[in-house]
PDB file of C-alpha atoms in Angstrom:
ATOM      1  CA  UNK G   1    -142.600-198.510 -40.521  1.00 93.00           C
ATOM      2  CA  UNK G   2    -146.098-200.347 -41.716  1.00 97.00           C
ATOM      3  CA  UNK G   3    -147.331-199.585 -45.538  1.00 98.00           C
ATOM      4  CA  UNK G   4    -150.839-198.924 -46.364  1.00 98.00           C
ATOM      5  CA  UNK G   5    -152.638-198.903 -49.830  1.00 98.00           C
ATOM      6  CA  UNK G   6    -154.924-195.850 -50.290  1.00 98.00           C
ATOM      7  CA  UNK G   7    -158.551-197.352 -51.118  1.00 98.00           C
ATOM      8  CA  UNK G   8    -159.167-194.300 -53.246  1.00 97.00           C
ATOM      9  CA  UNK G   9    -156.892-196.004 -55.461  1.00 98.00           C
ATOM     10  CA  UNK G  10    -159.294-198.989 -56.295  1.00 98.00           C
ATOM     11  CA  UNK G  11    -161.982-196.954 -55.907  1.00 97.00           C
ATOM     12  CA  UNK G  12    -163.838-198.897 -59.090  1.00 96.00           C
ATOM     13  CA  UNK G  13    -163.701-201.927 -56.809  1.00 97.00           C
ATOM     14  CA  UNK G  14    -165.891-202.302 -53.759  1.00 97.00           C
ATOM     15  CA  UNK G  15    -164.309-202.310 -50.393  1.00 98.00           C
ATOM     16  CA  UNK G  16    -164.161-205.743 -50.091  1.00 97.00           C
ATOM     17  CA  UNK G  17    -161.998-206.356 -53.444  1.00 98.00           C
ATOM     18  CA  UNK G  18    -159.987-203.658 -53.011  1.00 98.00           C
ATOM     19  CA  UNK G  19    -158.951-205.079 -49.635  1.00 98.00           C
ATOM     20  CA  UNK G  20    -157.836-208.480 -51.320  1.00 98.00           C
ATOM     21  CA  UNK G  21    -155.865-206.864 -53.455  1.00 98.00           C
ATOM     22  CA  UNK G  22    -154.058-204.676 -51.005  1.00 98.00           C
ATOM     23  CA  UNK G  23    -153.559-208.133 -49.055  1.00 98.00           C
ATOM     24  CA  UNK G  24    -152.272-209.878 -52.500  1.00 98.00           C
ATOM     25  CA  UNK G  25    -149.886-207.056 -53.099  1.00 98.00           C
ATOM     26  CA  UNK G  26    -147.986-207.383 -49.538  1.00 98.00           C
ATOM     27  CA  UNK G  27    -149.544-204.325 -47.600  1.00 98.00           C
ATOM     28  CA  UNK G  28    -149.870-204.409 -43.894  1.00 98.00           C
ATOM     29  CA  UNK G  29    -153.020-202.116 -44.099  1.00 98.00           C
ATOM     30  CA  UNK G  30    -155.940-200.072 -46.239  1.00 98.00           C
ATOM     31  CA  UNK G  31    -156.294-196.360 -45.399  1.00 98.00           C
ATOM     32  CA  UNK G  32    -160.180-196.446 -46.534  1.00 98.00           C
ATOM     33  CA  UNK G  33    -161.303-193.279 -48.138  1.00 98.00           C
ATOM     34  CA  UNK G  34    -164.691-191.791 -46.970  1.00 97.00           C
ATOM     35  CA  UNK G  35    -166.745-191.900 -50.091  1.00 95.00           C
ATOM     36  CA  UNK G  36    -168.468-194.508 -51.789  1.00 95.00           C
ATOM     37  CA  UNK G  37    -168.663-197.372 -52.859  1.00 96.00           C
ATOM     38  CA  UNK G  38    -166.145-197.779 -49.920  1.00 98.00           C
ATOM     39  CA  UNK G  39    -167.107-195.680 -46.426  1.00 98.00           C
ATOM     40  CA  UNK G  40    -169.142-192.360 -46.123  1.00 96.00           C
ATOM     41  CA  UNK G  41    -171.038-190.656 -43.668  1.00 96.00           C
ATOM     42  CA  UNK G  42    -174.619-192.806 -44.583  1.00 96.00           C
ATOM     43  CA  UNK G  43    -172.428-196.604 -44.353  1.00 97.00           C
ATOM     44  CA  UNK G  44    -174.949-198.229 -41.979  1.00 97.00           C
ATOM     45  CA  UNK G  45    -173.757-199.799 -39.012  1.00 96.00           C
ATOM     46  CA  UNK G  46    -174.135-203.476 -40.165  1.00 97.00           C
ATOM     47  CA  UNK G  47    -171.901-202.410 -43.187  1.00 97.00           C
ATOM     48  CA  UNK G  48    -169.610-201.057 -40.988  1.00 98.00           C
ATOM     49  CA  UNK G  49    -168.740-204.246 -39.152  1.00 98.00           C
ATOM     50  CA  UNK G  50    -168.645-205.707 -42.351  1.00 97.00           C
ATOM     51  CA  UNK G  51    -165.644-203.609 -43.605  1.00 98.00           C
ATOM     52  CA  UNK G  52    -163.669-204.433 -39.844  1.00 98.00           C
ATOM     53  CA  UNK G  53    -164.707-208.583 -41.070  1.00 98.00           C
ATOM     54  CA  UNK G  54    -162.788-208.949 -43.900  1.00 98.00           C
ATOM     55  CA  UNK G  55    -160.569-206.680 -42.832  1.00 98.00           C
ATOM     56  CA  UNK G  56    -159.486-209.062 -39.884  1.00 98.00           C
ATOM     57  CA  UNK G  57    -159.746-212.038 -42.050  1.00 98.00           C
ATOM     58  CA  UNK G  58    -157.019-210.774 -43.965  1.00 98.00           C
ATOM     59  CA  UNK G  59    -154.860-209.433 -41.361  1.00 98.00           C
ATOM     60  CA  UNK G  60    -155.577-205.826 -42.347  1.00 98.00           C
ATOM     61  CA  UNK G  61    -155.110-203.022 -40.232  1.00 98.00           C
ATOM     62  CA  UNK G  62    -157.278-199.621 -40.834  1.00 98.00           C
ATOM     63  CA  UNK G  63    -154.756-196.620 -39.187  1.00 98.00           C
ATOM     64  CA  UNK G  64    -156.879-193.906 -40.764  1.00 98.00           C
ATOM     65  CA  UNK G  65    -160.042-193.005 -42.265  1.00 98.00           C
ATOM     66  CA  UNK G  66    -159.589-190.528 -45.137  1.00 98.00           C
ATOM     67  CA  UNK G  67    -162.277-188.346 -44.690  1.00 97.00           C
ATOM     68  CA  UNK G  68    -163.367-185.603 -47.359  1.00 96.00           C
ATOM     69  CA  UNK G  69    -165.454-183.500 -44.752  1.00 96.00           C
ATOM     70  CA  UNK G  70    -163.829-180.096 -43.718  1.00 94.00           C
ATOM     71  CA  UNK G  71    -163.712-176.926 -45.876  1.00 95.00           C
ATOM     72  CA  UNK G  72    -164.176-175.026 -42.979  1.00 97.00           C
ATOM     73  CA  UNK G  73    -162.143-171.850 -43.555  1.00 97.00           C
ATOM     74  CA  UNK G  74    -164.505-171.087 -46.314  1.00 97.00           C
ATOM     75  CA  UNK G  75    -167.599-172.722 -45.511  1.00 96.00           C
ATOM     76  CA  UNK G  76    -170.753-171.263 -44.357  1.00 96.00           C
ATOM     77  CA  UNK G  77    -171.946-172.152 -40.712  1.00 95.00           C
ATOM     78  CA  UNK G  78    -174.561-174.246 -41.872  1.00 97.00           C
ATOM     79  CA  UNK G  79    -172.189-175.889 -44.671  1.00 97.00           C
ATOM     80  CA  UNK G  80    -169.501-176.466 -41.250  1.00 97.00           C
ATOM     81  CA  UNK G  81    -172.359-177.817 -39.205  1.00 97.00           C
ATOM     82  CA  UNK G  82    -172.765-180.224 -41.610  1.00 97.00           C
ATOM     83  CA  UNK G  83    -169.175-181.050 -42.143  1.00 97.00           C
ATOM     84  CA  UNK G  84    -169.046-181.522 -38.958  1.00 98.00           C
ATOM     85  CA  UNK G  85    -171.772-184.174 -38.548  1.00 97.00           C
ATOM     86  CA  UNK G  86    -170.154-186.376 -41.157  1.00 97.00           C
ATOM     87  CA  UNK G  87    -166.993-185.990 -39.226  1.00 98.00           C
ATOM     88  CA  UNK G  88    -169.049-187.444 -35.589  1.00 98.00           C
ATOM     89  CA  UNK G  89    -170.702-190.032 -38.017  1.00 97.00           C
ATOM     90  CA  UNK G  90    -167.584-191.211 -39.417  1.00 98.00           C
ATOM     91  CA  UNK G  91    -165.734-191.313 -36.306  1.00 98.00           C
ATOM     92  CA  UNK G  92    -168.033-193.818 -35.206  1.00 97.00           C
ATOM     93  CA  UNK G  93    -167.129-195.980 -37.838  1.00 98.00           C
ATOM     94  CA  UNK G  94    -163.759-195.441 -37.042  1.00 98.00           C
ATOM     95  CA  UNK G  95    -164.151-197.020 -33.782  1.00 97.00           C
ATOM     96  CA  UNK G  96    -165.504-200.123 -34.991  1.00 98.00           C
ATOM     97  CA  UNK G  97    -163.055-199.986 -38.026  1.00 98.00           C
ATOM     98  CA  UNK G  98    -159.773-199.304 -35.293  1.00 98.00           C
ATOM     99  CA  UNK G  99    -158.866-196.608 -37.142  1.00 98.00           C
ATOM    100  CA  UNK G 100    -156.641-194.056 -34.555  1.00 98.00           C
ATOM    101  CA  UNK G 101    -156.904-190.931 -37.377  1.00 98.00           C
ATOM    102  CA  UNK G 102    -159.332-189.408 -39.023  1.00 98.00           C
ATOM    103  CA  UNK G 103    -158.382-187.470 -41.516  1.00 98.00           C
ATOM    104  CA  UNK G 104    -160.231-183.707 -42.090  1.00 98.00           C
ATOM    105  CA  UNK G 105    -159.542-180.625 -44.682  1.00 96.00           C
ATOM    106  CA  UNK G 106    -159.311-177.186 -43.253  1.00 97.00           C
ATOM    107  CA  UNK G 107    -160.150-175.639 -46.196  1.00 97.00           C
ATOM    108  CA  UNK G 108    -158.667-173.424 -48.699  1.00 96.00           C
ATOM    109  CA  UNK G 109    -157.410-170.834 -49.790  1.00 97.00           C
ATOM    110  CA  UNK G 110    -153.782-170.956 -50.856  1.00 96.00           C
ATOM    111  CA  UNK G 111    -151.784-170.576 -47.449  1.00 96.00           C
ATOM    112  CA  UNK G 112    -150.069-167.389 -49.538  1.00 96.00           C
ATOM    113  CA  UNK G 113    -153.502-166.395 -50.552  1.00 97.00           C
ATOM    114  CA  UNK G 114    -155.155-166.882 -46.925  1.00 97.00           C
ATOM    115  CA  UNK G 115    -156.216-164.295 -44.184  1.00 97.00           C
ATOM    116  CA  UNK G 116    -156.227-164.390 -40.270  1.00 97.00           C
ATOM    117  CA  UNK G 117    -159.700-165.063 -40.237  1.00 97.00           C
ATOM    118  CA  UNK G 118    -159.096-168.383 -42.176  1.00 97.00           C
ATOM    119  CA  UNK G 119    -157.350-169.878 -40.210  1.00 98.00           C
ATOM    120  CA  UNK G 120    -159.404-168.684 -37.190  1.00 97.00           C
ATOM    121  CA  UNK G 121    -162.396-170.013 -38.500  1.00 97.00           C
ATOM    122  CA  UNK G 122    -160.861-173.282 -39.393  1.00 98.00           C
ATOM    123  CA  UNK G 123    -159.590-173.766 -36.190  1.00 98.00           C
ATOM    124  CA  UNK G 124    -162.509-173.069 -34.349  1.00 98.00           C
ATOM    125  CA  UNK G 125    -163.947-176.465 -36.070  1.00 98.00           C
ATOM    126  CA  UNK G 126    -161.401-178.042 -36.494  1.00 98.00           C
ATOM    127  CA  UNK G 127    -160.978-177.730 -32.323  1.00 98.00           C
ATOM    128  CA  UNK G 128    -164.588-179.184 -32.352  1.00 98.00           C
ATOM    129  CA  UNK G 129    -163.455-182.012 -34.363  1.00 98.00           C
ATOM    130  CA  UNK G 130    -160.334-182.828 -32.476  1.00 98.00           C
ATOM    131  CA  UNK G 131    -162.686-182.472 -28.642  1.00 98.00           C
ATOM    132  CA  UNK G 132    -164.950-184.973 -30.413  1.00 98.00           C
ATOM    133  CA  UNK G 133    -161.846-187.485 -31.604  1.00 98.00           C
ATOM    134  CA  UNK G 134    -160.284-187.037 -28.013  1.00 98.00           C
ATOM    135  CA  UNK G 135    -163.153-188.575 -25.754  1.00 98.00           C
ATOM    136  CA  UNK G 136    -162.571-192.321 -27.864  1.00 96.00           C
ATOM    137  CA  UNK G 137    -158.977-191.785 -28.165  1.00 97.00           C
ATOM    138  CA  UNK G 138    -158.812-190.782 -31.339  1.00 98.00           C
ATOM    139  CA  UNK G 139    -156.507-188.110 -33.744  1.00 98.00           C
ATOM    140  CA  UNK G 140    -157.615-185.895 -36.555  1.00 98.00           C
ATOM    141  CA  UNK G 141    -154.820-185.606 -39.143  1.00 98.00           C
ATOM    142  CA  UNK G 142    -155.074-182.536 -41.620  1.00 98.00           C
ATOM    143  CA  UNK G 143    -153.014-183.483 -44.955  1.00 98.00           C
ATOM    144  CA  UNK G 144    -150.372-180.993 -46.261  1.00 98.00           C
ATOM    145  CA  UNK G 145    -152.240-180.127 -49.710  1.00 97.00           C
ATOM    146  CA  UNK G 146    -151.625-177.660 -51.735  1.00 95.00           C
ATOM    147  CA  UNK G 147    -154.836-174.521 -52.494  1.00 95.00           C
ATOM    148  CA  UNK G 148    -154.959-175.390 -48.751  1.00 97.00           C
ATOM    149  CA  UNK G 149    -154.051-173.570 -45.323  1.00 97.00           C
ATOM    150  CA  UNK G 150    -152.322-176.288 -44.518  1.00 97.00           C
ATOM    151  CA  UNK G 151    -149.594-176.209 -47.555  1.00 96.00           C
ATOM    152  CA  UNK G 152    -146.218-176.110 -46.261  1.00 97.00           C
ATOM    153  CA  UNK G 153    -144.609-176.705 -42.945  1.00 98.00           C
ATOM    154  CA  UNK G 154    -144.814-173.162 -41.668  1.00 97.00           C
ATOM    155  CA  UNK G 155    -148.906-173.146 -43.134  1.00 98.00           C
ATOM    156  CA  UNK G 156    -149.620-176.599 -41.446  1.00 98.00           C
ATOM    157  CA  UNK G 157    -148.093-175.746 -37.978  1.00 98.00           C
ATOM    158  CA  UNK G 158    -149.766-172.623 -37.923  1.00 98.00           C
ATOM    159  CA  UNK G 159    -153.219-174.166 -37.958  1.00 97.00           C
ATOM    160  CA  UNK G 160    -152.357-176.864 -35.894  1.00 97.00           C
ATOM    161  CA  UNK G 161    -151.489-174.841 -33.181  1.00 97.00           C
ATOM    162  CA  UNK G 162    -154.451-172.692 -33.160  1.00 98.00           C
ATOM    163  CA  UNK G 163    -156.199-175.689 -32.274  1.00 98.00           C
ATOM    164  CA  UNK G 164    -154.376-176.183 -29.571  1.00 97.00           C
ATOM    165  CA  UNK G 165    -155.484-179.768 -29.256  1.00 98.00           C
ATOM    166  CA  UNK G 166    -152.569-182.796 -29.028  1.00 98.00           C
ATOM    167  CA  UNK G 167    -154.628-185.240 -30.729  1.00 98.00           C
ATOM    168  CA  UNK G 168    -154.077-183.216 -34.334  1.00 98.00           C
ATOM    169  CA  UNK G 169    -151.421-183.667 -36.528  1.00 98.00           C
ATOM    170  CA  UNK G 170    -150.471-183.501 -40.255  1.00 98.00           C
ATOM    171  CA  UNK G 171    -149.967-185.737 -42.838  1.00 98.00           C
ATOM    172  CA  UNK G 172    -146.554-185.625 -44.546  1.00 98.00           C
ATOM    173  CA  UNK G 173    -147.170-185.801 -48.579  1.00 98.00           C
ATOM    174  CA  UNK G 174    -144.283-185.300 -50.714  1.00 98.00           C
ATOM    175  CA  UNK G 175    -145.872-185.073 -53.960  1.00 98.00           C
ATOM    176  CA  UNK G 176    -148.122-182.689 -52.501  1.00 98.00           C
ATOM    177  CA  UNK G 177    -145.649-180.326 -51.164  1.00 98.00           C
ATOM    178  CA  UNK G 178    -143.826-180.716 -54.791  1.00 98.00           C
ATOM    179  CA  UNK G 179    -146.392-179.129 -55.923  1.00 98.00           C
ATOM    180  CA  UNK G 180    -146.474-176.291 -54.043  1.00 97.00           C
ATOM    181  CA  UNK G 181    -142.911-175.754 -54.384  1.00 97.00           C
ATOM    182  CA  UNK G 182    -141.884-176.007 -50.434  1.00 97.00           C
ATOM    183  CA  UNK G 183    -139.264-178.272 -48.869  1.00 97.00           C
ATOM    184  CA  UNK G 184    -140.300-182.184 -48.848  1.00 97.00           C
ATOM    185  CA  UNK G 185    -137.184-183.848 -47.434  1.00 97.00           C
ATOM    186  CA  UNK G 186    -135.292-184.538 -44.313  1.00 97.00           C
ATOM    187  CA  UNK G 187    -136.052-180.378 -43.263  1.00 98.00           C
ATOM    188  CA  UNK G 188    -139.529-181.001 -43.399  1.00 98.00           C
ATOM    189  CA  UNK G 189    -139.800-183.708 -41.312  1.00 98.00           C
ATOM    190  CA  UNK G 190    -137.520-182.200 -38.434  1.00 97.00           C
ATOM    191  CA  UNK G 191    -139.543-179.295 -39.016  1.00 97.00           C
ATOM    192  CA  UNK G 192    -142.832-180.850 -37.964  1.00 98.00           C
ATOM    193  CA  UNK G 193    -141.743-182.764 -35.196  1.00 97.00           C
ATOM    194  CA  UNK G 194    -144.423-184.812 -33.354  1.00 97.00           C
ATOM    195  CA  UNK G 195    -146.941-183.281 -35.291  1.00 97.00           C
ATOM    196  CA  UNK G 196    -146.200-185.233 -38.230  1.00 98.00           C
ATOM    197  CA  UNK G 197    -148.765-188.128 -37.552  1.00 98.00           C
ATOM    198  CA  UNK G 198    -148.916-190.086 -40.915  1.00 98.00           C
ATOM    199  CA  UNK G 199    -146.808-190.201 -44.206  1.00 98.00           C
ATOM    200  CA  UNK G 200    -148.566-190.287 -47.819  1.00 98.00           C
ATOM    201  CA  UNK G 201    -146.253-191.600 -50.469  1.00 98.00           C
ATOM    202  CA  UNK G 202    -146.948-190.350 -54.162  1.00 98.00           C
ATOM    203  CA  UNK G 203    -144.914-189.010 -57.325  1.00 98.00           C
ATOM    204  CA  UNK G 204    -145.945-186.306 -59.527  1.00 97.00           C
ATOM    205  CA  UNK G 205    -144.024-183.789 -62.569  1.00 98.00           C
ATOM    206  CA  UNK G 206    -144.439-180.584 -63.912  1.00 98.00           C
ATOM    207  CA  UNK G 207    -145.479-180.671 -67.567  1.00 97.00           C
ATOM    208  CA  UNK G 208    -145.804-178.335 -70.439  1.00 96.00           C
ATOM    209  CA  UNK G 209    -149.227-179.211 -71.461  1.00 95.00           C
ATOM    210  CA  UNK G 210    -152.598-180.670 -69.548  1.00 94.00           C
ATOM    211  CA  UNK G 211    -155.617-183.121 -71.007  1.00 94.00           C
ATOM    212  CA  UNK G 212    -153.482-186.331 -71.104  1.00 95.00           C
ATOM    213  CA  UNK G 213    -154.702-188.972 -68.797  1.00 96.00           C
ATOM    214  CA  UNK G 214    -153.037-188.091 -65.453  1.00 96.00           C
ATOM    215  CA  UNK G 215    -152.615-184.538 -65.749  1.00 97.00           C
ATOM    216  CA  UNK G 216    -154.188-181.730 -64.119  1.00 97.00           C
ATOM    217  CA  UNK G 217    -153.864-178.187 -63.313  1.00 97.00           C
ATOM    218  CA  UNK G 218    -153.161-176.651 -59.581  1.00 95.00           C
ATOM    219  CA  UNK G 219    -152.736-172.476 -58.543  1.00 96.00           C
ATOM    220  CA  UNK G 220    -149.401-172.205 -56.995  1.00 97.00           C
ATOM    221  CA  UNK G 221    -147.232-169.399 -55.988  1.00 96.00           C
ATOM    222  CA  UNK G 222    -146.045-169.342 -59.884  1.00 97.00           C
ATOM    223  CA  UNK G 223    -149.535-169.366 -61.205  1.00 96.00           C
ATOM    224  CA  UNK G 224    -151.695-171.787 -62.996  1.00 96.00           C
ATOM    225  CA  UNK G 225    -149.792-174.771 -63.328  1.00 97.00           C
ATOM    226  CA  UNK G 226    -149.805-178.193 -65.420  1.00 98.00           C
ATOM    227  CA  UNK G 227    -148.445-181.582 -63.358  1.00 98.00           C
ATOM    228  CA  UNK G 228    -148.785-185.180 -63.985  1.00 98.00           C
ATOM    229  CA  UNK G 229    -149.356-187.701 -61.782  1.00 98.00           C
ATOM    230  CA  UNK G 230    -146.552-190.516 -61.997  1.00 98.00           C
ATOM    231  CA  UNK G 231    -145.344-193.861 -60.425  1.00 98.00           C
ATOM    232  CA  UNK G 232    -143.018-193.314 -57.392  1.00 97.00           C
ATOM    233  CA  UNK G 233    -139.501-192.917 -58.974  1.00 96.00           C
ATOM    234  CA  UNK G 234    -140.388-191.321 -62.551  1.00 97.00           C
ATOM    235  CA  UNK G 235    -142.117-188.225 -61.488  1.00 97.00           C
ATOM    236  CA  UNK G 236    -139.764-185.653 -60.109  1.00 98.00           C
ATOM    237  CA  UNK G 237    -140.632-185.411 -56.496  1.00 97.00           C
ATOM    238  CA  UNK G 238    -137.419-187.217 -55.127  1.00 97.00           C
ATOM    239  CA  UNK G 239    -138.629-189.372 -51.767  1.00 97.00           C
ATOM    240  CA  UNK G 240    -135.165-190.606 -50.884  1.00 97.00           C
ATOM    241  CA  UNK G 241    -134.370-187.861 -48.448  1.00 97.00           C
ATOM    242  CA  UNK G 242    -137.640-188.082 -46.688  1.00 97.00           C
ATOM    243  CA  UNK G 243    -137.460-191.809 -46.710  1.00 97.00           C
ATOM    244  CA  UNK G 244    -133.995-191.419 -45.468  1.00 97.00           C
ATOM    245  CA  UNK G 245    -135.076-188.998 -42.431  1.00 97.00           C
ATOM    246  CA  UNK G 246    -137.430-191.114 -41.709  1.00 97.00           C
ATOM    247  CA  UNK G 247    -135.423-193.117 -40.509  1.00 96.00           C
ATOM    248  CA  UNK G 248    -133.063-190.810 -38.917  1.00 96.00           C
ATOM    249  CA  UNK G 249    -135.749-189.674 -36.730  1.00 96.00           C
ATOM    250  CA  UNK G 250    -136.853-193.487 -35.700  1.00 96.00           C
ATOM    251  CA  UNK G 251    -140.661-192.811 -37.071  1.00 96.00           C
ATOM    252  CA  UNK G 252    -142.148-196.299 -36.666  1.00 95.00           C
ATOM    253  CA  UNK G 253    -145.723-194.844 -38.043  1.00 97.00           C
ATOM    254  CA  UNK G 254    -147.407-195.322 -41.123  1.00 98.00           C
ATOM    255  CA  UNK G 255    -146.563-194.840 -45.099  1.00 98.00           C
ATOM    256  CA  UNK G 256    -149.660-194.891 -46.869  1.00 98.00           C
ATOM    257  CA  UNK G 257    -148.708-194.930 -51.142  1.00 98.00           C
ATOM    258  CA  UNK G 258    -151.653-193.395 -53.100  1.00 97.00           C
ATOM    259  CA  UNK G 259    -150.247-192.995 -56.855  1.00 96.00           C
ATOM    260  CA  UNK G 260    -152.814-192.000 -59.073  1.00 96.00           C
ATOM    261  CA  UNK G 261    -150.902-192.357 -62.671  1.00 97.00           C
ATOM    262  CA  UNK G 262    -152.204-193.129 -65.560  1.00 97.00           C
ATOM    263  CA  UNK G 263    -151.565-197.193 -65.481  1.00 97.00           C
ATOM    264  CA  UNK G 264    -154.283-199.748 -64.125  1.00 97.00           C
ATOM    265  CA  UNK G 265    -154.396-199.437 -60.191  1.00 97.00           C
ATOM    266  CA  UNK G 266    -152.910-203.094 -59.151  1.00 97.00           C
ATOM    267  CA  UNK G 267    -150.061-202.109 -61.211  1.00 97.00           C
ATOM    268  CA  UNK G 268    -149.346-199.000 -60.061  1.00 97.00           C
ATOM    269  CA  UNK G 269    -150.502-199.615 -56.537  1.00 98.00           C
ATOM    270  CA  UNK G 270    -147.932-202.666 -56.885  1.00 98.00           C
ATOM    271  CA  UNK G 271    -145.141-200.732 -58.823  1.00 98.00           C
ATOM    272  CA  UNK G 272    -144.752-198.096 -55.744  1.00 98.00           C
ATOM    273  CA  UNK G 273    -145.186-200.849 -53.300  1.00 98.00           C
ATOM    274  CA  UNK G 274    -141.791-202.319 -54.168  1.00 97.00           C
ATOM    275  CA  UNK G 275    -140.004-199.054 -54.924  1.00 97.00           C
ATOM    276  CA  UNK G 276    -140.874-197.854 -51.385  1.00 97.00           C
ATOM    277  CA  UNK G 277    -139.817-201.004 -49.954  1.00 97.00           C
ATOM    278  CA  UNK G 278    -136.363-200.616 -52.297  1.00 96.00           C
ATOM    279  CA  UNK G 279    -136.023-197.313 -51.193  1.00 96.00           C
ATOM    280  CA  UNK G 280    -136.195-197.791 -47.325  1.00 95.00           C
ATOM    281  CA  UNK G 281    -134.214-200.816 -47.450  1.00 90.00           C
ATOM    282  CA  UNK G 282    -137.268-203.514 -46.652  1.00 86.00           C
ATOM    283  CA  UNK G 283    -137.062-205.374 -49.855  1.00 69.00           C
TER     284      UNK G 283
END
C-alpha cells in the first residue's frame, strides 16, 4: 500500500509548497484537488506540466485528481453539460499529471432520500464520463459521501452498476461512512470488491454542539447532526478493522489521509501520517 497527502489539505499553500511538504513528511504521493490555487478546469497547459515538474523532482506520484465536477443527479442539463466539460478538461491534465483516477460526484440527495430517476440521471453522465476516461486508460472514482447517492455500500454499488462501465469505482472513506452511520470495516471492503478503487483515510466524532473550529453539521438518517473533524485515532471512526482487511484482501492500492481538524495542516497532515503507518504495521 502507497500513502498520499490530500492537497486540499494545504490548500493555503500553492501547489508547489504543498508538494514539498508532502515530500518532507514521508508521502509517496499528492492526490491534487481540482480547485485553485492548485488544479481546476482553466490550469493552462504550461501550468500543467509545471505541476508533473516538481512533482517528478520530488519523486511524487499523482494516482488521482480530486475533481469537484459532478452533481449530476440534480443538475440541470445545461448545469451537467458543463460539469461535464470540466471533467474532459481535467482529464487532460490528468494525462500529463499520470493520474489513473479522476475523481467525480454523482450528486445528491441522501441515498435514503433519493429516487429511481436519480440515479438514472446520474448514471447516464456519469457513463459519459467513464467512455471519455476509457479511450486514455483512465478510471473515474465516485467517493462514498454522505447527502450523496453514493453513501453506503449498497448506495455506491447501485450507481456503479448502472454505469455499467469497468473503469468506475468508489472510493472507500471511513470517516465518511461514520457519518452516515453504515458499516466502515472489514464488511465493507469485502462488500465492494473490485470496485473499491482508492482508500481516503480521515477521523471524525459526533458532538453535542456546532460553531467550534472543526465542526459542522450533516442530514443523516437521524436528522440534523453536529460532528467534528479530528486527527486519525481521537475521533471515533475506528480504522483498525478496515486497515486490518486491507490487508486481508492483499489491496496494494492507494491510502490517501485528508484530516481536516482543527490543528495547523503539517501537523495534522503529519500526525495521521504516522498513525496510519502505526496502524498497518509500516512504521
Amino acid at each position: 500500500m502507497k500513502l498520499a497527502a490530500f492537497s486540499g489539505v494545504l490548500i493555503d499553500h500553492s501547489i508547489q509548497e504543498a508538494m514539498r511538504l508532502t515530500k518532507q513528511i514521508g508521502f509517496d504521493g499528492i492526490e491534487i484537488a481540482a480547485r485553485e490555487p492548485h488544479l481546476s478546469a482553466t490550469t493552462s497547459a504550461t501550468r500543467v506540466k509545471e505541476i508533473r515538474s516538481v512533482a517528478d523532482g520530488l519523486g511524487l506520484a499523482i494516482p488521482v485528481i480530486a475533481g469537484y465536477m459532478g452533481g449530476f443527479s440534480t443538475g440541470s442539463d445545461k448545469e451537467c453539460d458543463q460539469a461535464f466539460g470540466d471533467f474532459q478538461r481535467i482529464l487532460e491534465a490528468a494525462s500529463v499529471l499520470g493520474a489513473d483516477m479522476i475523481r467525480v460526484g454523482a450528486g445528491g440527495p441522501n441515498a435514503f432520500l433519493a429516487q429511481d430517476y436519480h440515479y438514472a440521471k446520474a448514471a447516464f453522465w456519469l457513463k459519459k464520463c467513464a467512455v471519455e476516461a476509457g479511450k486514455q486508460g483512465k478510471s473515474i472514482v465516485l467517493e462514498i459521501h454522505n447527502i450523496s447517492l453514493a453513501e453506503t455500500v449498497e448506495s455506491s454499488l447501485r450507481i456503479v452498476d448502472l454505469v455499467g462501465e469497468d473503469n468506475i469505482g468508489l472510493i472507500h472513506d471511513a470517516g465518511n461512512m461514520y457519518i452516515t452511520d453504515t458499516d466502515y470495516g472489514r464488511d465493507s471492503v469485502i462488500g465492494l470488491g473490485k470496485r473499491m478503487f482508492h482508500v481516503h483515510v480521515k477521523d471524525e466524532k459526533r458532538v453535542a454542539e456546532s460553531g467550534a473550529p472543526g465542526t459542522f453539521v450533516n442530514r443523516t438518517k437521524h436528522g440534523d447532526e453536529k460532528f467534528l473533524q479530528c486527527r486519525l485515532g481521537e475521533g471515533e471512526a475506528d480504522h483498525q478493522p478496515l486497515f486490518d482487511a486491507l490487508k486481508e484482501t492483499g489491496y496494494s492500492g492507494w491510502i490517501t489521509l485528508e484530516c481536516h481538524a482543527p490543528f495547523p495542516a503539517y501537523e495534522r497532515l503529519e500526525h495521521d501520517y504516522n498513525k496510519v503507518k502505526q496502524m498497518l504495521g509500516m512504521a
